[in-house]
Short mmCIF file of C-alpha atoms in Angstrom, two decimals:
data_model
loop_
_atom_site.label_atom_id
_atom_site.label_comp_id
_atom_site.label_asym_id
_atom_site.label_seq_id
_atom_site.Cartn_x
_atom_site.Cartn_y
_atom_site.Cartn_z
CA MET X 11 106.65 -50.67 -52.28
CA GLU X 12 106.96 -51.05 -56.03
CA GLU X 13 103.19 -51.13 -56.34
CA LYS X 14 102.92 -47.89 -54.38
CA LEU X 15 105.56 -46.24 -56.57
CA ALA X 16 103.71 -47.33 -59.70
CA GLU X 17 100.47 -46.01 -58.27
CA LEU X 18 102.15 -42.71 -57.44
CA ALA X 19 103.64 -42.46 -60.94
CA ALA X 20 100.22 -43.08 -62.47
CA LYS X 21 98.74 -40.34 -60.26
CA VAL X 22 101.46 -37.90 -61.27
CA ALA X 23 100.89 -38.73 -64.95
CA GLU X 24 97.16 -38.20 -64.50
CA LEU X 25 97.72 -34.84 -62.78
CA GLU X 26 100.17 -33.77 -65.50
CA ALA X 27 97.62 -34.65 -68.18
CA LYS X 28 94.92 -32.67 -66.37
CA ALA X 29 97.27 -29.68 -65.94
CA ALA X 30 98.11 -29.81 -69.65
CA VAL X 31 94.41 -29.77 -70.58
CA THR X 32 93.80 -26.87 -68.21
CA ASN X 33 96.72 -24.91 -69.64
CA THR X 34 95.63 -25.54 -73.23
CA MET X 35 92.08 -24.48 -72.45
CA PHE X 36 93.43 -21.38 -70.65
CA ALA X 37 95.60 -20.46 -73.65
CA GLU X 38 92.74 -21.00 -76.10
CA THR X 39 90.32 -19.01 -73.94
CA TYR X 40 92.85 -16.22 -73.41
CA TYR X 41 93.17 -15.47 -77.15
CA TYR X 42 89.48 -16.22 -77.81
CA LEU X 43 88.50 -13.47 -75.36
CA THR X 44 90.76 -10.94 -77.04
CA ILE X 45 88.54 -11.25 -80.13
CA PRO X 46 85.30 -9.82 -78.67
CA LEU X 47 87.35 -7.24 -76.80
CA MET X 48 88.78 -6.11 -80.14
CA VAL X 49 85.29 -6.08 -81.67
CA ILE X 50 84.67 -3.27 -79.18
CA ILE X 51 87.32 -1.29 -81.11
CA HIS X 52 85.01 -1.56 -84.11
CA ALA X 53 81.95 -0.54 -82.17
CA GLY X 54 84.02 2.49 -81.20
CA PHE X 55 85.20 3.29 -84.71
CA LEU X 56 81.63 2.92 -85.96
CA ALA X 57 80.33 5.44 -83.42
CA TYR X 58 83.35 7.69 -83.92
CA GLU X 59 82.94 7.88 -87.69
CA MET X 60 79.19 8.25 -87.71
CA GLY X 61 79.38 10.99 -85.10
CA ALA X 62 82.06 12.79 -87.12
CA SER X 63 79.90 12.70 -90.25
CA ARG X 64 77.30 15.31 -91.13
CA GLN X 65 73.67 14.19 -90.89
CA LYS X 66 73.45 13.65 -94.64
CA ASN X 67 76.29 11.09 -94.57
CA VAL X 68 75.82 9.23 -91.27
CA LEU X 69 74.67 5.85 -92.57
CA ALA X 70 77.00 5.86 -95.58
CA SER X 71 79.91 6.25 -93.15
CA GLY X 72 78.49 3.41 -91.05
CA ILE X 73 78.11 1.11 -94.06
CA LYS X 74 81.69 1.75 -95.07
CA ASN X 75 82.98 0.91 -91.62
CA ILE X 76 80.90 -2.26 -91.31
CA LEU X 77 82.00 -3.51 -94.73
CA ALA X 78 85.67 -2.91 -93.95
CA PHE X 79 85.27 -5.26 -91.01
CA ALA X 80 83.26 -7.81 -93.01
CA PHE X 81 85.62 -8.02 -96.00
CA MET X 82 88.66 -8.23 -93.77
CA ILE X 83 87.56 -11.52 -92.28
CA PRO X 84 87.37 -13.70 -95.44
CA THR X 85 90.34 -12.01 -97.12
CA PHE X 86 92.48 -12.51 -94.05
CA TYR X 87 91.41 -16.15 -94.16
CA TYR X 88 92.21 -16.48 -97.89
CA PHE X 89 95.65 -14.86 -97.87
CA GLY X 90 96.34 -12.43 -94.99
CA TRP X 91 97.31 -15.07 -92.45
CA PHE X 92 99.47 -16.81 -95.07
CA VAL X 93 101.31 -13.55 -95.80
CA TYR X 94 102.20 -13.19 -92.12
CA TRP X 95 103.98 -16.55 -92.09
CA ALA X 96 105.45 -16.50 -95.60
CA TRP X 97 106.73 -12.92 -95.95
CA THR X 98 109.22 -12.81 -93.04
CA PRO X 99 112.46 -12.76 -95.10
CA GLY X 100 111.69 -9.56 -97.09
CA LEU X 101 109.91 -8.44 -100.26
CA ILE X 102 110.03 -11.92 -101.82
CA PRO X 103 109.34 -15.04 -99.73
CA THR X 104 111.90 -17.84 -99.80
CA ALA X 105 110.98 -21.49 -100.50
CA GLU X 106 111.38 -22.18 -96.79
CA SER X 107 109.17 -19.27 -95.64
CA TRP X 108 106.58 -20.16 -98.30
CA GLN X 109 106.46 -23.67 -96.84
CA THR X 110 106.00 -22.15 -93.37
CA GLY X 111 102.99 -20.32 -94.76
CA ILE X 112 101.60 -23.57 -96.13
CA ASP X 113 102.20 -25.32 -92.81
CA TYR X 114 100.49 -22.68 -90.67
CA ALA X 115 97.96 -20.94 -92.91
CA ASN X 116 96.99 -22.97 -95.96
CA PRO X 117 93.35 -22.01 -96.71
CA ILE X 118 92.72 -25.43 -98.23
CA GLY X 119 94.40 -27.40 -95.48
CA GLU X 120 93.34 -28.97 -92.20
CA VAL X 121 95.09 -26.30 -90.16
CA MET X 122 92.42 -23.72 -91.12
CA GLY X 123 89.34 -25.62 -89.96
CA PRO X 124 87.82 -27.39 -86.93
CA ASN X 125 90.52 -29.75 -85.72
CA LEU X 126 90.85 -31.52 -82.36
CA ALA X 127 94.63 -31.68 -82.75
CA ASP X 128 94.99 -27.89 -83.01
CA GLN X 129 93.43 -25.54 -80.45
CA ALA X 130 95.67 -22.59 -81.29
CA THR X 131 95.49 -21.69 -84.99
CA GLY X 132 91.84 -20.60 -84.96
CA VAL X 133 92.19 -18.22 -82.02
CA PHE X 134 95.50 -16.79 -83.29
CA TRP X 135 93.97 -16.28 -86.73
CA GLY X 136 90.94 -14.64 -85.10
CA ALA X 137 93.08 -12.24 -83.09
CA PHE X 138 95.21 -11.32 -86.13
CA THR X 139 92.06 -10.84 -88.22
CA LEU X 140 90.89 -8.30 -85.67
CA PHE X 141 94.29 -6.58 -85.81
CA ALA X 142 93.77 -6.40 -89.58
CA ALA X 143 90.26 -5.03 -89.23
CA THR X 144 91.61 -2.40 -86.84
CA THR X 145 94.05 -1.12 -89.49
CA ALA X 146 91.20 -0.87 -91.98
CA SER X 147 89.00 1.00 -89.51
CA ILE X 148 91.79 3.45 -88.69
CA PHE X 149 92.02 4.33 -92.38
CA SER X 150 88.23 4.39 -92.76
CA GLY X 151 87.60 7.52 -90.71
CA SER X 152 89.96 9.76 -92.62
CA VAL X 153 88.14 9.38 -95.95
CA ILE X 154 84.50 9.77 -94.88
CA GLU X 155 81.88 11.72 -96.83
CA ARG X 156 83.43 11.47 -100.32
CA ILE X 157 84.90 8.00 -101.03
CA GLN X 158 83.07 5.30 -103.00
CA VAL X 159 82.25 2.34 -100.82
CA VAL X 160 83.59 -0.37 -103.17
CA GLY X 161 86.78 1.58 -103.91
CA PHE X 162 87.17 1.92 -100.16
CA CYS X 163 86.62 -1.82 -99.59
CA ILE X 164 89.32 -2.66 -102.16
CA LEU X 165 91.76 -0.30 -100.43
CA ALA X 166 90.82 -1.70 -97.01
CA ILE X 167 91.54 -5.23 -98.22
CA ILE X 168 94.95 -4.18 -99.60
CA LEU X 169 95.79 -2.46 -96.32
CA GLY X 170 94.33 -4.98 -93.88
CA SER X 171 95.06 -8.27 -95.58
CA PHE X 172 98.38 -7.42 -97.20
CA ALA X 173 100.26 -4.15 -96.45
CA TRP X 174 100.19 -4.22 -92.65
CA VAL X 175 100.67 -8.01 -92.66
CA VAL X 176 103.94 -7.63 -94.57
CA ALA X 177 105.00 -5.04 -91.98
CA ALA X 178 104.03 -7.45 -89.19
CA ALA X 179 105.97 -10.30 -90.83
CA TRP X 180 109.03 -8.03 -91.00
CA GLY X 181 108.83 -6.28 -87.64
CA TRP X 182 106.36 -8.11 -85.41
CA SER X 183 107.68 -11.64 -85.61
CA ALA X 184 110.74 -13.18 -83.99
CA SER X 185 111.93 -14.29 -87.44
CA GLY X 186 111.16 -10.97 -89.17
CA TRP X 187 114.22 -9.51 -90.90
CA MET X 188 113.84 -6.08 -89.28
CA VAL X 189 113.94 -7.72 -85.86
CA THR X 190 116.82 -10.09 -86.55
CA SER X 191 118.87 -7.48 -88.48
CA TRP X 192 118.11 -4.16 -86.77
CA GLY X 193 116.72 -5.18 -83.39
CA TYR X 194 113.45 -3.42 -84.28
CA HIS X 195 111.13 -3.43 -81.27
CA ASP X 196 107.42 -2.67 -81.53
CA PHE X 197 105.58 -4.56 -78.80
CA GLY X 198 102.15 -2.93 -79.22
CA ALA X 199 102.30 -2.28 -82.98
CA ALA X 200 102.88 1.51 -82.99
CA GLY X 201 104.61 1.00 -86.33
CA VAL X 202 103.17 -2.16 -87.83
CA VAL X 203 99.52 -1.24 -87.24
CA HIS X 204 99.22 2.49 -86.45
CA MET X 205 101.89 3.94 -88.71
CA ILE X 206 100.95 1.68 -91.60
CA ALA X 207 97.26 2.58 -91.35
CA GLY X 208 97.93 6.29 -90.79
CA PHE X 209 100.32 6.71 -93.72
CA PHE X 210 98.25 4.45 -95.98
CA ALA X 211 95.41 6.90 -95.28
CA LEU X 212 97.70 9.81 -96.21
CA GLY X 213 98.57 8.14 -99.54
CA VAL X 214 94.86 7.75 -100.31
CA LEU X 215 93.97 11.28 -99.17
CA ILE X 216 96.46 12.78 -101.64
CA ASN X 217 94.52 11.23 -104.54
CA LEU X 218 91.06 11.48 -102.99
CA GLY X 219 91.20 15.22 -102.32
CA PRO X 220 89.35 17.27 -99.70
CA ARG X 221 85.59 17.39 -99.13
CA ILE X 222 83.76 20.13 -101.00
CA GLY X 223 83.92 23.28 -98.90
CA LYS X 224 86.84 22.21 -96.73
CA PHE X 225 89.29 24.74 -98.14
CA ASN X 226 88.72 28.31 -99.28
CA GLU X 227 90.26 29.84 -102.40
CA ASP X 228 92.91 31.59 -100.31
CA GLY X 229 94.00 28.19 -98.92
CA SER X 230 92.52 28.63 -95.46
CA ALA X 231 90.59 25.69 -94.02
CA ASN X 232 87.02 25.51 -92.76
CA ASN X 233 85.97 23.29 -89.88
CA ILE X 234 83.43 20.72 -91.11
CA GLY X 235 81.97 19.58 -87.81
CA GLY X 236 80.36 16.18 -87.35
CA HIS X 237 76.70 15.99 -86.39
CA ASN X 238 77.21 14.34 -82.99
CA LEU X 239 80.36 15.02 -81.00
CA PRO X 240 79.16 13.13 -77.88
CA PHE X 241 78.74 10.03 -80.08
CA THR X 242 82.29 10.52 -81.38
CA LEU X 243 83.67 10.89 -77.85
CA THR X 244 81.89 7.74 -76.69
CA GLY X 245 83.26 5.92 -79.73
CA LEU X 246 86.78 6.96 -78.81
CA MET X 247 86.32 5.64 -75.30
CA LEU X 248 85.10 2.31 -76.71
CA ILE X 249 88.18 2.13 -78.94
CA ILE X 250 90.31 2.50 -75.84
CA VAL X 251 88.41 -0.29 -74.05
CA GLY X 252 89.06 -2.52 -77.05
CA PHE X 253 92.74 -1.69 -77.09
CA PHE X 254 93.16 -3.54 -73.81
CA GLY X 255 92.16 -6.65 -75.77
CA PHE X 256 94.39 -5.72 -78.70
CA LEU X 257 97.44 -5.34 -76.46
CA MET X 258 96.56 -8.42 -74.40
CA ALA X 259 96.72 -10.38 -77.64
CA CYS X 260 100.34 -9.24 -78.11
CA VAL X 261 101.40 -11.48 -75.19
CA ILE X 262 102.50 -15.10 -75.70
CA VAL X 263 101.13 -17.23 -72.86
CA PRO X 264 103.34 -19.97 -71.34
CA GLY X 265 103.16 -23.72 -71.19
CA GLU X 266 102.14 -24.71 -74.73
CA ALA X 267 104.20 -26.33 -77.48
CA TRP X 268 104.25 -23.00 -79.34
CA SER X 269 105.02 -20.90 -76.21
CA TRP X 270 108.36 -19.25 -75.62
CA PHE X 271 108.58 -20.60 -72.05
CA PRO X 272 106.94 -23.32 -69.93
CA ASN X 273 106.48 -21.05 -66.93
CA LYS X 274 106.40 -17.36 -67.88
CA ALA X 275 104.70 -15.09 -70.40
CA ALA X 276 106.69 -13.33 -73.11
CA SER X 277 106.30 -10.75 -75.83
CA ILE X 278 105.98 -11.82 -79.46
CA TYR X 279 109.81 -11.52 -79.59
CA GLY X 280 110.28 -13.86 -76.62
CA THR X 281 111.34 -10.96 -74.38
CA ALA X 282 110.11 -10.41 -70.82
CA MET X 283 106.47 -9.44 -70.49
CA THR X 284 103.72 -9.37 -67.89
CA LEU X 285 100.10 -8.28 -68.00
CA SER X 286 100.93 -6.07 -65.02
CA SER X 287 103.39 -4.10 -67.13
CA LEU X 288 100.59 -3.54 -69.63
CA SER X 289 98.24 -2.37 -66.89
CA PHE X 290 100.80 0.11 -65.55
CA ASN X 291 101.82 1.56 -68.88
CA ILE X 292 98.58 1.54 -70.88
CA LEU X 293 96.81 3.47 -68.13
CA MET X 294 99.68 5.90 -67.60
CA GLY X 295 100.04 6.51 -71.34
CA PHE X 296 96.27 6.94 -71.66
CA ALA X 297 96.21 9.56 -68.91
CA GLY X 298 99.31 11.32 -70.24
CA GLY X 299 97.73 11.62 -73.69
CA ILE X 300 94.51 13.16 -72.37
CA ILE X 301 96.29 15.65 -70.14
CA GLY X 302 98.82 16.55 -72.86
CA ALA X 303 96.02 17.25 -75.33
CA TRP X 304 94.04 19.22 -72.73
CA PHE X 305 97.17 21.26 -71.91
CA ILE X 306 97.46 22.37 -75.55
CA THR X 307 93.88 22.45 -76.88
CA ARG X 308 91.17 22.47 -74.13
CA ASP X 309 89.06 20.68 -76.77
CA PRO X 310 87.21 17.45 -75.79
CA PHE X 311 87.65 15.98 -79.28
CA TRP X 312 91.41 16.25 -79.04
CA MET X 313 91.40 15.17 -75.39
CA MET X 314 89.72 11.87 -76.22
CA SER X 315 91.91 11.50 -79.33
CA GLY X 316 94.77 12.21 -76.92
CA ALA X 317 93.79 9.18 -74.85
CA LEU X 318 94.20 6.99 -77.91
CA GLY X 319 97.27 8.98 -78.99
CA GLY X 320 98.85 8.49 -75.58
CA ILE X 321 98.48 4.71 -75.81
CA ILE X 322 99.82 4.71 -79.39
CA SER X 323 102.79 6.83 -78.31
CA CYS X 324 103.68 4.23 -75.67
CA ALA X 325 102.64 1.16 -77.66
CA ALA X 326 106.04 0.10 -78.99
CA GLY X 327 107.58 0.10 -75.50
CA LEU X 328 104.65 -0.84 -73.25
CA ASP X 329 106.63 -3.89 -72.16
CA LEU X 330 109.71 -1.86 -71.15
CA TYR X 331 108.76 1.59 -69.88
CA TRP X 332 108.81 2.80 -66.32
CA PRO X 333 105.19 3.97 -65.83
CA PRO X 334 105.98 7.67 -65.20
CA LEU X 335 108.04 7.61 -68.40
CA ALA X 336 105.04 6.10 -70.20
CA PHE X 337 103.00 9.02 -68.88
CA ALA X 338 105.55 11.50 -70.23
CA VAL X 339 105.72 9.76 -73.64
CA GLY X 340 101.92 9.81 -73.79
CA PHE X 341 101.80 13.47 -72.68
CA ILE X 342 104.19 14.51 -75.45
CA GLY X 343 102.09 12.54 -77.96
CA GLY X 344 98.89 14.20 -76.77
CA ALA X 345 100.47 17.64 -76.90
CA ILE X 346 101.86 17.40 -80.43
CA MET X 347 98.64 16.05 -82.01
CA GLN X 348 96.76 19.24 -82.80
CA PRO X 349 99.80 21.19 -84.10
CA ALA X 350 100.68 18.17 -86.29
CA ALA X 351 97.09 18.02 -87.60
CA LYS X 352 97.17 21.74 -88.41
CA MET X 353 100.43 21.30 -90.27
CA LEU X 354 98.88 18.50 -92.34
CA GLU X 355 95.91 20.75 -93.09
CA SER X 356 98.27 23.47 -94.33
CA PHE X 357 99.17 21.06 -97.15
CA LYS X 358 95.45 20.93 -98.07
CA ILE X 359 95.04 17.37 -96.84
CA ASP X 360 91.52 16.86 -95.47
CA ASP X 361 91.84 14.15 -92.83
CA ALA X 362 88.29 14.15 -91.45
CA VAL X 363 89.08 12.51 -88.09
CA GLY X 364 92.80 13.16 -87.65
CA ALA X 365 93.78 9.54 -88.36
CA VAL X 366 97.03 10.45 -90.12
CA THR X 367 98.12 12.46 -87.11
CA VAL X 368 96.86 10.25 -84.29
CA HIS X 369 97.98 6.95 -85.81
CA GLY X 370 100.67 7.89 -88.35
CA THR X 371 102.54 10.72 -86.64
CA LEU X 372 102.14 9.41 -83.09
CA GLY X 373 102.93 5.88 -84.25
CA ALA X 374 106.20 7.24 -85.62
CA TRP X 375 106.83 9.04 -82.32
CA GLY X 376 106.13 5.78 -80.49
CA VAL X 377 108.61 3.80 -82.59
CA LEU X 378 111.31 6.47 -82.12
CA ALA X 379 110.62 6.78 -78.38
CA VAL X 380 111.71 3.17 -77.88
CA GLY X 381 114.96 3.97 -79.67
CA ILE X 382 115.50 7.02 -77.45
CA PHE X 383 114.58 5.47 -74.10
CA ALA X 384 115.15 1.71 -74.42
CA SER X 385 118.33 1.42 -76.49
CA GLY X 386 120.55 -1.43 -75.39
CA TYR X 387 117.83 -3.90 -74.41
CA PRO X 388 118.06 -7.29 -76.16
CA ALA X 389 115.47 -7.34 -78.95
CA LEU X 390 115.04 -11.11 -78.98
CA GLN X 391 115.16 -14.08 -76.66
CA GLY X 392 118.54 -15.85 -76.85
CA PRO X 393 122.23 -15.72 -75.83
CA ALA X 394 123.55 -12.16 -75.38
CA ALA X 395 126.19 -12.51 -78.08
CA GLU X 396 123.74 -13.79 -80.68
CA VAL X 397 120.70 -11.53 -80.41
CA PRO X 398 120.34 -8.00 -81.80
CA HIS X 399 119.78 -5.09 -79.43
CA ILE X 400 117.34 -2.20 -79.57
CA SER X 401 118.95 0.97 -80.91
CA PHE X 402 117.88 4.44 -82.01
CA VAL X 403 119.19 3.82 -85.52
CA GLY X 404 117.31 0.51 -85.76
CA GLN X 405 114.08 2.19 -84.66
CA LEU X 406 114.67 5.14 -87.03
CA MET X 407 115.21 2.78 -89.96
CA GLY X 408 112.16 0.80 -88.89
CA MET X 409 110.10 3.97 -88.76
CA ILE X 410 111.12 4.85 -92.33
CA VAL X 411 110.23 1.34 -93.56
CA MET X 412 106.83 1.51 -91.84
CA LEU X 413 106.12 4.90 -93.36
CA LEU X 414 106.90 3.57 -96.84
CA ILE X 415 104.92 0.32 -96.47
CA GLY X 416 101.91 2.44 -95.57
CA LEU X 417 102.26 5.45 -97.85
CA VAL X 418 103.39 3.83 -101.13
CA PRO X 419 100.64 1.18 -101.53
CA GLY X 420 98.02 3.67 -100.34
CA TYR X 421 99.10 6.23 -102.93
CA ILE X 422 99.58 3.83 -105.86
CA CYS X 423 96.41 1.78 -105.34
CA SER X 424 94.21 4.85 -104.85
CA LEU X 425 95.78 6.42 -107.96
CA ILE X 426 94.78 3.35 -109.99
CA LEU X 427 91.27 3.32 -108.52
CA ASN X 428 90.96 7.02 -109.32
CA MET X 429 91.93 6.37 -112.94
CA LEU X 430 89.26 3.63 -113.07
CA GLY X 431 86.60 5.99 -111.67
CA LEU X 432 86.22 3.95 -108.47
CA LEU X 433 87.63 6.36 -105.89
CA ARG X 434 85.53 9.49 -105.42
CA VAL X 435 81.77 9.89 -105.40
CA GLY X 436 80.11 12.20 -107.94
CA GLU X 437 80.00 15.89 -107.09
CA ALA X 438 76.20 16.07 -107.11
CA ALA X 439 75.98 13.10 -104.74
CA GLU X 440 78.54 14.63 -102.39
CA ARG X 441 76.60 17.90 -102.26
CA ALA X 442 73.24 16.17 -101.77
CA GLY X 443 74.62 13.76 -99.17
CA LEU X 444 75.44 10.08 -99.57
CA ASP X 445 72.55 8.82 -97.43
CA PRO X 446 69.72 10.22 -99.57
CA VAL X 447 71.54 9.25 -102.77
CA LYS X 448 72.34 5.59 -102.13
CA VAL X 449 71.26 4.34 -98.69
CA PRO X 450 67.77 2.75 -98.54
CA ASN X 451 67.24 3.91 -94.97
CA GLN X 452 67.35 7.02 -92.80
CA ALA X 453 69.45 7.73 -89.72
CA TYR X 454 66.95 10.13 -88.19
CA PRO X 455 63.56 9.71 -89.89
CA GLU X 456 61.89 12.04 -87.38
CA GLY X 457 64.70 14.60 -87.51
CA ILE X 458 66.69 15.98 -84.60
CA SER X 459 65.09 18.76 -82.59
CA PRO X 460 67.26 21.74 -81.74
CA SER X 461 67.94 22.34 -78.04
CA ALA X 462 65.37 24.42 -76.19
CA THR X 463 66.53 26.68 -73.37
CA PRO X 464 64.35 27.05 -70.22
CA ALA X 465 63.48 30.60 -71.30
CA GLU X 466 61.82 29.25 -74.43
CA MET M 25 79.01 -34.67 -98.46
CA GLY M 26 78.82 -37.41 -95.84
CA SER M 27 81.24 -38.29 -93.07
CA SER M 28 84.33 -40.49 -93.03
CA PHE M 29 83.71 -41.66 -89.46
CA ASP M 30 80.78 -43.28 -87.67
CA SER M 31 81.71 -42.56 -84.06
CA TRP M 32 83.12 -39.44 -82.37
CA ASP M 33 85.42 -41.75 -80.39
CA ALA M 34 87.53 -42.18 -83.52
CA VAL M 35 88.06 -38.45 -84.02
CA THR M 36 91.47 -37.08 -83.09
CA GLY M 37 92.17 -34.49 -85.79
CA ALA M 38 90.22 -32.55 -88.43
CA TYR M 39 86.50 -33.31 -88.37
CA TYR M 40 84.84 -30.66 -90.55
CA MET M 41 82.69 -31.64 -93.52
CA GLY M 42 84.78 -32.51 -96.55
CA ALA M 43 88.10 -32.64 -94.67
CA GLY M 44 90.92 -33.75 -96.94
CA THR M 45 88.69 -33.78 -100.04
CA SER M 46 88.23 -31.47 -103.01
CA TRP M 47 85.21 -29.93 -101.23
CA GLU M 48 87.69 -27.75 -99.34
CA THR M 49 88.79 -26.11 -102.59
CA ILE M 50 85.28 -25.94 -104.03
CA TRP M 51 83.86 -24.08 -101.02
CA LEU M 52 86.90 -21.81 -100.90
CA VAL M 53 86.35 -20.82 -104.53
CA VAL M 54 82.60 -20.40 -103.98
CA SER M 55 83.12 -18.07 -101.02
CA ILE M 56 85.72 -16.00 -102.93
CA ALA M 57 83.30 -15.74 -105.86
CA MET M 58 80.57 -14.50 -103.50
CA CYS M 59 82.86 -11.71 -102.27
CA VAL M 60 83.81 -10.67 -105.80
CA ILE M 61 80.22 -10.74 -107.08
CA ALA M 62 79.04 -8.71 -104.07
CA LEU M 63 81.71 -6.08 -104.76
CA ILE M 64 80.81 -5.86 -108.45
CA ALA M 65 77.09 -5.57 -107.69
CA GLY M 66 77.78 -2.99 -104.99
CA SER M 67 79.88 -0.91 -107.35
CA ARG M 68 77.21 -0.99 -110.06
CA HIS M 69 74.57 0.10 -107.55
CA GLU M 70 76.51 3.04 -106.24
CA LEU M 71 77.78 4.24 -109.65
CA LYS M 72 74.18 4.23 -110.91
CA ALA M 73 73.09 6.18 -107.82
CA TYR M 74 75.74 8.84 -108.46
CA GLU M 75 74.80 9.02 -112.12
CA ASP M 76 71.10 9.39 -111.31
CA GLU M 77 71.93 12.23 -108.94
CA GLU M 78 74.02 13.98 -111.61
CA ASN M 79 71.11 13.71 -114.09
CA LYS M 80 68.45 15.10 -111.73
#
């Protein structure tokens, strides 16, 4: 009998060990797969920006976008990941939070390299690096056709490997002070990614100025159309495909030492979360955004931007919304986009792709919407008496902080670059086009033939 | 750079080249320098291109 019990215990131990390996491999694979899905966001931004550029600037816009992605990866390795762990207490890290940064993200330590004892850090770092690259790409589109590529890269590094990471440490981490103090809730990063990138872009645009010919002497604006709207629309659809990976990466899978729970998924705050809730609400927000934009504009550019805007509007509460409410939140976001963009234009801000509006304004709407519709929910995992709760005031304060963390560094850093002569391209180059001036290749060496009607 | 172990059976933790040695810092600094040099060279190239266009 004792022998049989021992045999049974050994079998159970063996099965437990196998289950643990399976779970670890599942967790590692889960986050690993979010990385190529998020690369699709960049394929989309690349197509979006190049399509929105005039023929004379197509490749220069592409180079800028590719370099933003490329520089984000090493800089997020050098210091971005460290900032996420070390900056949680506020503007200045404490000794304890600094040590946390060393423990989890030291770029000269074993945690940041191939290590059989750690199957999580690499995939988490990879996913966060792609979040960072997304912020840089959001900003990238707004400044096309007149920004210097190196000045842009410096700004992208500041945004992607520092500014948004500070916001994430404060509001997208269970130990972030905005979460623990105000109950700030931002599941899908409407504030910490979209608002930061959108308002950072606004800060830069103030110093960069509009493209030549954008505004007339009487203050009225001209439409500077891109050379390939179908390419732009396809790019927007790719961005949306990639956002399924982005939002999937916001879920903490169960069963690992670093998981919230042994048996159920959770949000980054340890609150209830399922992939089904994402499926319901991403799709409903997506549809609401398109239909809201169509209702107001009838314009395919704004309709596809509305798809993205609808998801951004719902992003902060994707884990909590009733799907028809997500549709309504997305619809409102889609409907307010074009009027908000026109208002921005009335201040002589030339945002070439509407990034300030789609990401900044709708990100702000998304953060506030959680305060309006989800007040009272616990903002963190823990005993009811000890955890903060979501509130409108907490979300409003959070929205103001996000606006400032985006706008202020964007404005100050671009002002310094402008003083150093590293922000705007020369006037002659801008008039001639950036491709013929500095790109050793051609987008369309055989030209593009105009359409021929059957009658011709 | 060599290896501190002769058999993969002994490996349970970090196994990359130079683990736990000053090579980690050296390669970190080298890669940062490559980024900085690339940015400086890129800036020189584009500023010259703009200047050439102004002088046409």
